[in-house]
Coordinates of C-alpha atoms in Angstrom, one line a residue:
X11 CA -4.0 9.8 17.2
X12 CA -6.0 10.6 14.6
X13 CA -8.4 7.6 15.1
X14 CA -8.9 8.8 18.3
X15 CA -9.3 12.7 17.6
X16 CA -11.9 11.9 14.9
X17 CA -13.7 9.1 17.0
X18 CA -13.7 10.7 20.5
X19 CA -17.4 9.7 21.8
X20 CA -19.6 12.6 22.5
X21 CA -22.6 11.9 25.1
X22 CA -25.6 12.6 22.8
X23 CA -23.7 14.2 19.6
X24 CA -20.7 15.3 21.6
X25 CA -19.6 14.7 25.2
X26 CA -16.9 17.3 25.6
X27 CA -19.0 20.3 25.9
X28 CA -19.3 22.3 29.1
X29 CA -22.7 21.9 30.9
X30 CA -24.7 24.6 32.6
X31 CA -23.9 25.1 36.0
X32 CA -26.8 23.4 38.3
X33 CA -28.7 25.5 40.5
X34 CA -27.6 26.7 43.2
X35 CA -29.0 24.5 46.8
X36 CA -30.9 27.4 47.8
X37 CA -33.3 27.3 45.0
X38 CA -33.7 23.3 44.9
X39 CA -36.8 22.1 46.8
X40 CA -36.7 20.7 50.0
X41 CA -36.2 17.2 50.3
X42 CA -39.0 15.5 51.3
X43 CA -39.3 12.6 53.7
X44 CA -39.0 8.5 53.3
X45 CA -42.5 8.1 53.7
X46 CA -43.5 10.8 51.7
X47 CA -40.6 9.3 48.9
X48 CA -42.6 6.2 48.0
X49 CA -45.5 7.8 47.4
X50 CA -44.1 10.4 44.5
X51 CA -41.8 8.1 43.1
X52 CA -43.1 7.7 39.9
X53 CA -43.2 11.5 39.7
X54 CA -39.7 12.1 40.7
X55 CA -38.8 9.3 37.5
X56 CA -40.2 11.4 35.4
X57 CA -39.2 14.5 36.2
X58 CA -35.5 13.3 35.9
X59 CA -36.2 11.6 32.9
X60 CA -37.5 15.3 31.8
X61 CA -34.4 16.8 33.1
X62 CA -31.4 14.2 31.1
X63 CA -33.7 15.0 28.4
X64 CA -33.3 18.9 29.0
X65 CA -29.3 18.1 29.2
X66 CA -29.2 16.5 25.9
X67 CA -30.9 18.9 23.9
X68 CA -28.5 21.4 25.6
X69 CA -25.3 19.5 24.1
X70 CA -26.7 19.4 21.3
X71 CA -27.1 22.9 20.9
X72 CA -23.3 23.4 22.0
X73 CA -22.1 25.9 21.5
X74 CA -18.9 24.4 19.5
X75 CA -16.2 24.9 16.4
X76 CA -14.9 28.4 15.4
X77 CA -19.0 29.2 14.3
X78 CA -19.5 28.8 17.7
X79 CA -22.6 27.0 16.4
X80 CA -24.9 23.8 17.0
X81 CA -24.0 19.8 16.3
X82 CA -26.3 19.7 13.5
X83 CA -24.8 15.8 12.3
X84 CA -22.6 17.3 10.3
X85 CA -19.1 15.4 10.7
X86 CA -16.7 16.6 13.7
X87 CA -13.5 16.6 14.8
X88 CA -11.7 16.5 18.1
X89 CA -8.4 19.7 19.0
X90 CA -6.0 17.6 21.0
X91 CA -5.5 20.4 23.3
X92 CA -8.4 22.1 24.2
X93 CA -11.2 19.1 23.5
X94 CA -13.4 21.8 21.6
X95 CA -15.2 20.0 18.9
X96 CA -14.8 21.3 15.3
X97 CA -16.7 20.8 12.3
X98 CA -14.8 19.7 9.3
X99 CA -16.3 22.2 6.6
X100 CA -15.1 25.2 9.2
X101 CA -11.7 24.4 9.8
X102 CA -11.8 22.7 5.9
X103 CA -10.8 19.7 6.8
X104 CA -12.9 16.6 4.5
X105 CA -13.8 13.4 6.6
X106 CA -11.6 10.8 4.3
X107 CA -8.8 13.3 5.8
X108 CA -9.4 14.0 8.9
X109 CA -10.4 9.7 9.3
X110 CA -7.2 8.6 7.5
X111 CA -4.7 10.9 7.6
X112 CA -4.6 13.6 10.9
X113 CA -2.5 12.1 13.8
X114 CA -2.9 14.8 16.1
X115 CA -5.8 17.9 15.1
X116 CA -4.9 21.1 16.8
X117 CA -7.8 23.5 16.2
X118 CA -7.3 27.2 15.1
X119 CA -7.4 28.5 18.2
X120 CA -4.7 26.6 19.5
X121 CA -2.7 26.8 16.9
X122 CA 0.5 28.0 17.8
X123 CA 4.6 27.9 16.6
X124 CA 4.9 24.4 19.2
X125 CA 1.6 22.9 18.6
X126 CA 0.0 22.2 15.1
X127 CA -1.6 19.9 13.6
X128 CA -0.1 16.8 12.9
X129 CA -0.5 14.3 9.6
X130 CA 0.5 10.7 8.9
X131 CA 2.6 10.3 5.8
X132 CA 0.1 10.1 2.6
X133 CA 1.2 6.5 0.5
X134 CA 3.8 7.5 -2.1
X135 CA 1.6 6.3 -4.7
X136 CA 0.8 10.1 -6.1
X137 CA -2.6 9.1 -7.0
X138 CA -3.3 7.5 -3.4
X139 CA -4.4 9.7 -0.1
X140 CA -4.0 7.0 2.1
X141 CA -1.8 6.8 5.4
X142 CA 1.3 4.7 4.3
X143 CA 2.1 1.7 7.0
X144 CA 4.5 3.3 8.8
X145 CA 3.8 1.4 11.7
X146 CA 3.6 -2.0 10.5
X147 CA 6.4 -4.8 10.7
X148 CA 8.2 -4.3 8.4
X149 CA 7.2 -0.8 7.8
X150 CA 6.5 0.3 4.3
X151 CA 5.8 3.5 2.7
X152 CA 3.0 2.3 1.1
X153 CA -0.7 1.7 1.9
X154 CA -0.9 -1.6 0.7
X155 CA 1.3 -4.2 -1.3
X156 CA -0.7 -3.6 -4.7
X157 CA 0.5 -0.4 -4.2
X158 CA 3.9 -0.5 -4.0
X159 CA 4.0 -2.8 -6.7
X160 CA 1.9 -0.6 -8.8
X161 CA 4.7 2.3 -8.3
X162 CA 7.5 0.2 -9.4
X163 CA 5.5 -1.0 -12.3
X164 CA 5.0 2.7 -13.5
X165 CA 8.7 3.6 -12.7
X166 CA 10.1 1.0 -14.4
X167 CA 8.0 1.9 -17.6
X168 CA 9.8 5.3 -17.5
X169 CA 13.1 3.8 -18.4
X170 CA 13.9 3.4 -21.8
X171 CA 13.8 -0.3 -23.7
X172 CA 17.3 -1.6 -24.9
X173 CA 16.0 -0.9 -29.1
X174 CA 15.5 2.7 -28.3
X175 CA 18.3 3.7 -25.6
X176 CA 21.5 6.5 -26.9
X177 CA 24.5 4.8 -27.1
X178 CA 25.9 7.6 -25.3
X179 CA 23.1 7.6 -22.5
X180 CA 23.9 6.7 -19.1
X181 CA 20.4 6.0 -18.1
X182 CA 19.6 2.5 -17.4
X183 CA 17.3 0.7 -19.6
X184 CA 14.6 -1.9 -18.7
X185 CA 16.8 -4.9 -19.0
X186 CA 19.9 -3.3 -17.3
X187 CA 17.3 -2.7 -14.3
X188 CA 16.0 -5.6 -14.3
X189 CA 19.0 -7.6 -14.7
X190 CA 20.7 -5.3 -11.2
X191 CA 17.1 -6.0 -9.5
X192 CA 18.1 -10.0 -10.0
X193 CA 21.7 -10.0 -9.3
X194 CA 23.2 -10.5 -5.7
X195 CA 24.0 -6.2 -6.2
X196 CA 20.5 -4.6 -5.4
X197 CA 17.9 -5.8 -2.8
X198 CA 14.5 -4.2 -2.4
X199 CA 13.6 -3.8 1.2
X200 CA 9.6 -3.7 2.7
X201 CA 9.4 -0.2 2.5
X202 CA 9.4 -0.1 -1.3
X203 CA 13.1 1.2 -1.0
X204 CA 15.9 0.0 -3.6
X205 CA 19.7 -0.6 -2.3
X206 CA 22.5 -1.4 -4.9
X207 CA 25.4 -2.7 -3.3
X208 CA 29.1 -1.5 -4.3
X209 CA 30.2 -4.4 -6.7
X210 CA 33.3 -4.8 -5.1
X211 CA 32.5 -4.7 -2.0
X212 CA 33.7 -7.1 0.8
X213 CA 35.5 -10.4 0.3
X214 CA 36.1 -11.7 -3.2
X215 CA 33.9 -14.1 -4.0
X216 CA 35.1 -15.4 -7.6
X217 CA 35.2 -18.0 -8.6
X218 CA 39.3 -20.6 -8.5
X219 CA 40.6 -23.7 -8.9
X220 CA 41.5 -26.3 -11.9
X221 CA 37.8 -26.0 -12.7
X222 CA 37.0 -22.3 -13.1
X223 CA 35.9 -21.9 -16.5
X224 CA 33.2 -25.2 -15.5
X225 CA 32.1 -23.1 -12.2
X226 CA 32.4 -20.2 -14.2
X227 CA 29.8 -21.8 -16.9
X228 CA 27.5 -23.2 -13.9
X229 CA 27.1 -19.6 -12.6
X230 CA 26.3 -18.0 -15.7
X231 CA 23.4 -21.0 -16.4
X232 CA 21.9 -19.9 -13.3
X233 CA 22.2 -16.5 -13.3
X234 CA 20.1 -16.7 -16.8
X235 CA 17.7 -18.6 -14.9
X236 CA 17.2 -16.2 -12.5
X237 CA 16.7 -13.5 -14.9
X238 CA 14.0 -15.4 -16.8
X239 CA 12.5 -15.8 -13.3
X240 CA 12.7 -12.3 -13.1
X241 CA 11.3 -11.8 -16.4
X242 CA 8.1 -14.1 -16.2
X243 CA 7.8 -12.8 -12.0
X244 CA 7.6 -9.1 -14.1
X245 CA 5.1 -10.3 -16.4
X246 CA 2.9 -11.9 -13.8
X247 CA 2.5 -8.5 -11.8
X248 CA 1.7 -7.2 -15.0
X249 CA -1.2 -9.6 -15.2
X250 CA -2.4 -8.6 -11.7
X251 CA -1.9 -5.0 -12.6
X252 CA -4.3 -5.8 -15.7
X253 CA -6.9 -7.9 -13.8
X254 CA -7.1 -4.8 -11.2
X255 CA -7.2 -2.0 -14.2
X256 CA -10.6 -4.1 -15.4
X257 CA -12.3 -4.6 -12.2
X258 CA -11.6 -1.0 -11.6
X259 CA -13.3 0.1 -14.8
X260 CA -16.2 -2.2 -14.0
X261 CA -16.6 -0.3 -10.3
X262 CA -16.7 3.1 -12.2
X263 CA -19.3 1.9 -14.7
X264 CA -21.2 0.9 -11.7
X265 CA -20.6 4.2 -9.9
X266 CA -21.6 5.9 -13.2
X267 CA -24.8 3.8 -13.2
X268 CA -24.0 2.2 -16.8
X269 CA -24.3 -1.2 -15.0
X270 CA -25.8 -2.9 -11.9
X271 CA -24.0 -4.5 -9.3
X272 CA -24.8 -8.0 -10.6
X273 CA -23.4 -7.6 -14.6
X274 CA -20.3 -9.6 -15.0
X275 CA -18.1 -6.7 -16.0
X276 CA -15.0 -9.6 -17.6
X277 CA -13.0 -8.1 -20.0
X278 CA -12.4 -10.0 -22.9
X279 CA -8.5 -8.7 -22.7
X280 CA -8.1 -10.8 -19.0
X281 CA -8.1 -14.2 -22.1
X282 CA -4.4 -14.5 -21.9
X283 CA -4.2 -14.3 -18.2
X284 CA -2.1 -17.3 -17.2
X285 CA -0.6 -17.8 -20.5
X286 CA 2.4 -16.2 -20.0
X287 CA 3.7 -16.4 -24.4
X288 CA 0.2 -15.2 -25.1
X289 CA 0.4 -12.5 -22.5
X290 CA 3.9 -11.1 -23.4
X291 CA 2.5 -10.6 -26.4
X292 CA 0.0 -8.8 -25.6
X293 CA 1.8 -6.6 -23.9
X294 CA 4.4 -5.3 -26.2
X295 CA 1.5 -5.0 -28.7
X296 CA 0.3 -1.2 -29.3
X297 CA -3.2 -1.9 -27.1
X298 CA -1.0 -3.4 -24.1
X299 CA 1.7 -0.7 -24.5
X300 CA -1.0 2.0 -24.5
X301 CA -2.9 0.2 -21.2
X302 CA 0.0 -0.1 -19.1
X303 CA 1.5 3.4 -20.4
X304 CA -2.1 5.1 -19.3
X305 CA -2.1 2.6 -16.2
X306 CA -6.1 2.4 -17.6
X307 CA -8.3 0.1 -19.3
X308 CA -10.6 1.6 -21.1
X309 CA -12.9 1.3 -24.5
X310 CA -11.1 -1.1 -27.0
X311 CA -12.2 0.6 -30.0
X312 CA -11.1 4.2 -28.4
X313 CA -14.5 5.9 -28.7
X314 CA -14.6 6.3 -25.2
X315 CA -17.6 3.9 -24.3
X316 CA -17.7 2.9 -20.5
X317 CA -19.1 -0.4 -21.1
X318 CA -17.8 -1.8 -24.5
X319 CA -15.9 -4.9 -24.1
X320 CA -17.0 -6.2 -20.7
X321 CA -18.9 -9.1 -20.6
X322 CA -23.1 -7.5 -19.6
X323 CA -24.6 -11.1 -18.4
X324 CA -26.5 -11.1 -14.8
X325 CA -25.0 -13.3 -12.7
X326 CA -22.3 -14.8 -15.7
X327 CA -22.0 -18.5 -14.8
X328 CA -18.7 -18.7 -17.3
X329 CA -16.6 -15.7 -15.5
X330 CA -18.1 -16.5 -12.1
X331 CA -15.6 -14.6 -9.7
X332 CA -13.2 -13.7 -12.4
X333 CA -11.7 -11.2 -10.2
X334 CA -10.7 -13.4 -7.4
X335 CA -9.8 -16.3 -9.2
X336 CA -7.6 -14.9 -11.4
X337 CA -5.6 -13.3 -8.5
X338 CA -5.3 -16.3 -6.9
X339 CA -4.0 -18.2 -10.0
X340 CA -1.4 -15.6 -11.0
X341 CA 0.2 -15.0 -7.6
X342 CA 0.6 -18.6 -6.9
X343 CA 2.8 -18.6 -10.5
X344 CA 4.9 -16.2 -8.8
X345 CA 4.9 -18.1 -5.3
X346 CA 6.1 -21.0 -7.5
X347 CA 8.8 -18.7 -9.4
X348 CA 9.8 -17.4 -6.2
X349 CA 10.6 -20.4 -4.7
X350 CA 12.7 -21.7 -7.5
X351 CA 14.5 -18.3 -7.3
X352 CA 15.6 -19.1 -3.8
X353 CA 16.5 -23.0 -4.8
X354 CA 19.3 -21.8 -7.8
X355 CA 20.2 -18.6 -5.4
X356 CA 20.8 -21.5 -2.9
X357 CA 22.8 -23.1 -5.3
X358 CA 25.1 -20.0 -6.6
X359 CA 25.6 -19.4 -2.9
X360 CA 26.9 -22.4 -1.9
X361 CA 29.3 -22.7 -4.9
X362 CA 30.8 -19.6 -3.9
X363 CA 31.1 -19.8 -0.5
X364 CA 33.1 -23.3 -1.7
X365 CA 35.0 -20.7 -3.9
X366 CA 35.7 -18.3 -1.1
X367 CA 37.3 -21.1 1.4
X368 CA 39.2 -22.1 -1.3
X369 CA 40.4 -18.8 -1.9
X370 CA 40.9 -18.2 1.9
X371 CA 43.3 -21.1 1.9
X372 CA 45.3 -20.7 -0.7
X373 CA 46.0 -16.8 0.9
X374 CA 47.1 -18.5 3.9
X375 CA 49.5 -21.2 2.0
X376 CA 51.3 -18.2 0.5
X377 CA 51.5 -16.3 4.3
X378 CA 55.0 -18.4 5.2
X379 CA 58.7 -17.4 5.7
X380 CA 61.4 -19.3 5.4
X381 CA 64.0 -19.4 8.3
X382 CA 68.1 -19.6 7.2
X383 CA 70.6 -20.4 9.7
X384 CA 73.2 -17.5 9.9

C-alpha cells in the first residue's frame, strides 16, 4: 500500500538497511567473571551506549537508493520487493505523489514486465491529483463530494442553453439535461456516474381509468415541482461553488503574502447568498457567467488585483466565519429541497403503482374464453 511503502519506520532514518556483520567471537574479549561484572558495570553501560551509537551513525550513512548514497532527511520511499529505500528526487517521484497516490512502489532495480509500480486512480477532477475513494462505501471516483459536484457543475456549463441551441442539433441543452436528471429516466449513482434508463422499459406504468386526464393533470403538477426543485437544488450548488471560489482566492492572497491570516477575505459578491431571485440573477449576469465559465473569482474591475473586493478588516466581527456559515446555510436549503423531492416522488409513485394494478386487472378481465356446447 502506498501508506505503508512511504511510511515504513526506519530505526534511526531507516531501519531496512543491512548492518555490518559483528565480529567474529575470536576477536571479542573474554568474558569476565560475576564478581568482576559489578565492579565495571558502569563501564560496560557506556561502552554499549557508545556502540548503538556507532550503529546509528552507520544507518545513517546507508548506503541506499540508486546513488547508492547517505539518508541525508531528504524524503524516502520504500520498493515493495526488495525493501531498499529510495529517495524521491532519484527515482523522480515528488512526496504529494509518492504519499497520496503510489499503492505499491517497485524501485528501478526491480522493475521488471510482472512487477511495477503500482498507482491509485487520480480523482477525475482534471485539476485534482488526489486518490479518488475507490475504496469507500459507496465507492466514488472522486476525492471528495465538492468534487464531484464541482465536475458536474463544469459539464453541465458545456451544454448549450435552450436561446442559443440549432434547431437541427441533437445535443442536449441545459434544460433537456436537467429536466432527464429529474425524471424517473436517469439516476446518478455515488461514483459520480450517470444512467438513463430506456423509456420504455419494463411494465407500463400510464396512467387509466374514468379519471385519466385528472391523474394525468396531477402528474404533470408534480413533475413541474420537481423540476423547480431541481432548478433552485442547481442554483444552491452554485452558491456553494461561489462561496468555495472566494475563500479560495482569499487562501492564495494569503499564500502570495497580500494578506495575513487574520483579514476577513468576504467577498462583497457572497451578498445574495441565500437569496435564491437575487442569486439567479446574478448568475446569468455577464460577471456571474464569466465566474462560473472561468470556475474563478477574481478582481471585479478586471485589472487583475489579488485583493480588490474582499473585505481587509482584522478579525471582521460582521463576516465572522463567513465561510462556514454560509455552507451550512445553503446545504441545509437543499436538505430541505431534497426532502420535498422525495415527498412528491412519494406521491407520483404511489399514483402509479395504483395505475399499474389497475392496468394489471383489467389485462386479466380480457384473458377469458368462452365455452359452447357442441
Amino acid at each position: 500500500m502506498a501508506g505503508s511503502s512511504a511510511t515504513k519506520k526506519k530505526k534511526g532514518t531507516a531501519s531496512t538497511v543491512k548492518k555490518n556483520p559483528k565480529r567474529p567471537k575470536s576477536t571479542r574479549e573474554p568474558k569476565k567473571p560475576k564478581s568482576a561484572r559489578s565492579a565495571v558495570g558502569s563501564e560496560a553501560n557506556s561502552t554499549a551506549a557508545e556502540d548503538a551509537s556507532d550503529e546509528d551513525d552507520e544507518s545513517d550513512n546507508g548506503p541506499y537508493c540508486i546513488c547508492r548514497g547517505p539518508d541525508d532527511h531528504r524524503w524516502m520511499i520504500c520498493c515493495e520487493r526488495c525493501e531498499d529505500w529510495f529517495h524521491g528526487e532519484c527515482v523522480h517521484i515528488s512526496k504529494d505523489i509518492g504519499e497520496s497516490l503510489i499503492e505499491k512502489f517497485i524501485c528501478p532495480n526491480c522493475t521488471s514486465d510482472n512487477l511495477v509500480t503500482i498507482y491509485k486512480k487520480t480523482c477525475t477532477l482534471a485539476s485534482c491529483r488526489k486518490a479518488a475513494r475507490l475504496t469507500h462505501s459507496p465507492p466514488s471516483v472522486f476525492c471528495s463530494d465538492e468534487h464531484a459536484q464541482l465536475w458536474w457543475e463544469r459539464m453541465l456549463a458545456k451544454l448549450p442553453k435552450a436561446r442559443t441551441k440549432s434547431a437541427l442539433s441533437d445535443e442536449l441543452s441545459q434544460e433537456e439535461f436537467m429536466a432527464l436528471l429529474s425524471s424517473d429516466l436517469a439516476t446518478i449513482d455515488g461514483d459520480g456516474s450517470w444512467t438513463l434508463r430506456a423509456p420504455f422499459s419494463g411494465k407500463p406504468a400510464e396512467v387509466n381509468g374514468d379519471d385519466t386526464d385528472e391523474e394525468k393533470e396531477y402528474l404533470e403538477k408534480k413533475a413541474n415541482a420537481r423540476f423547480k426543485l431541481a432548478e433552485e437544488t442547481l442554483l444552491c450548488q452554485k452558491m456553494i461553488a461561489l462561496v468555495e471560489m472566494v475563500h479560495e482566492r482569499r487562501r492564495a492572497a494569503i499564500s502570495a503574502g497580500r494578506i495575513g491570516e487574520d483579514i476577513c477575505g468576504y467577498d462583497q459578491r457572497l451578498d445574495s447568498i441565500g437569496a435564491r431571485d437575487a442569486f439567479a440573477a446574478f448568475v446569468k449576469s455577464p460577471e456571474g457567467e464569466a465566474i462560473f465559465q472561468a470556475s474563478k473569482v477574481d478582481d471585479p474591475q478586471g485589472e487583475g488585483d489579488d485583493v480588490r473586493g474582499m473585505c481587509e478588516r482584522k478579525r471582521c466581527k460582521i463576516h465572522s466565519g463567513w465561510h462556514k456559515m454560509l455552507l451550512l446555510a445553503v446545504k441545509y436549503q437543499i436538505k430541505e429541497m431534497a426532502d420535498q423531492a422525495a415527498e412528491v416522488g412519494e406521491d407520483e409513485r404511489i399514483l402509479r403503482e395504483a395505475a399499474e394494478e389497475r392496468w394489471r386487472r383489467r389485462q386479466a378481465e380480457k384473458n377469458w374464453v368462452e365455452v359452447l356446447d357442441g
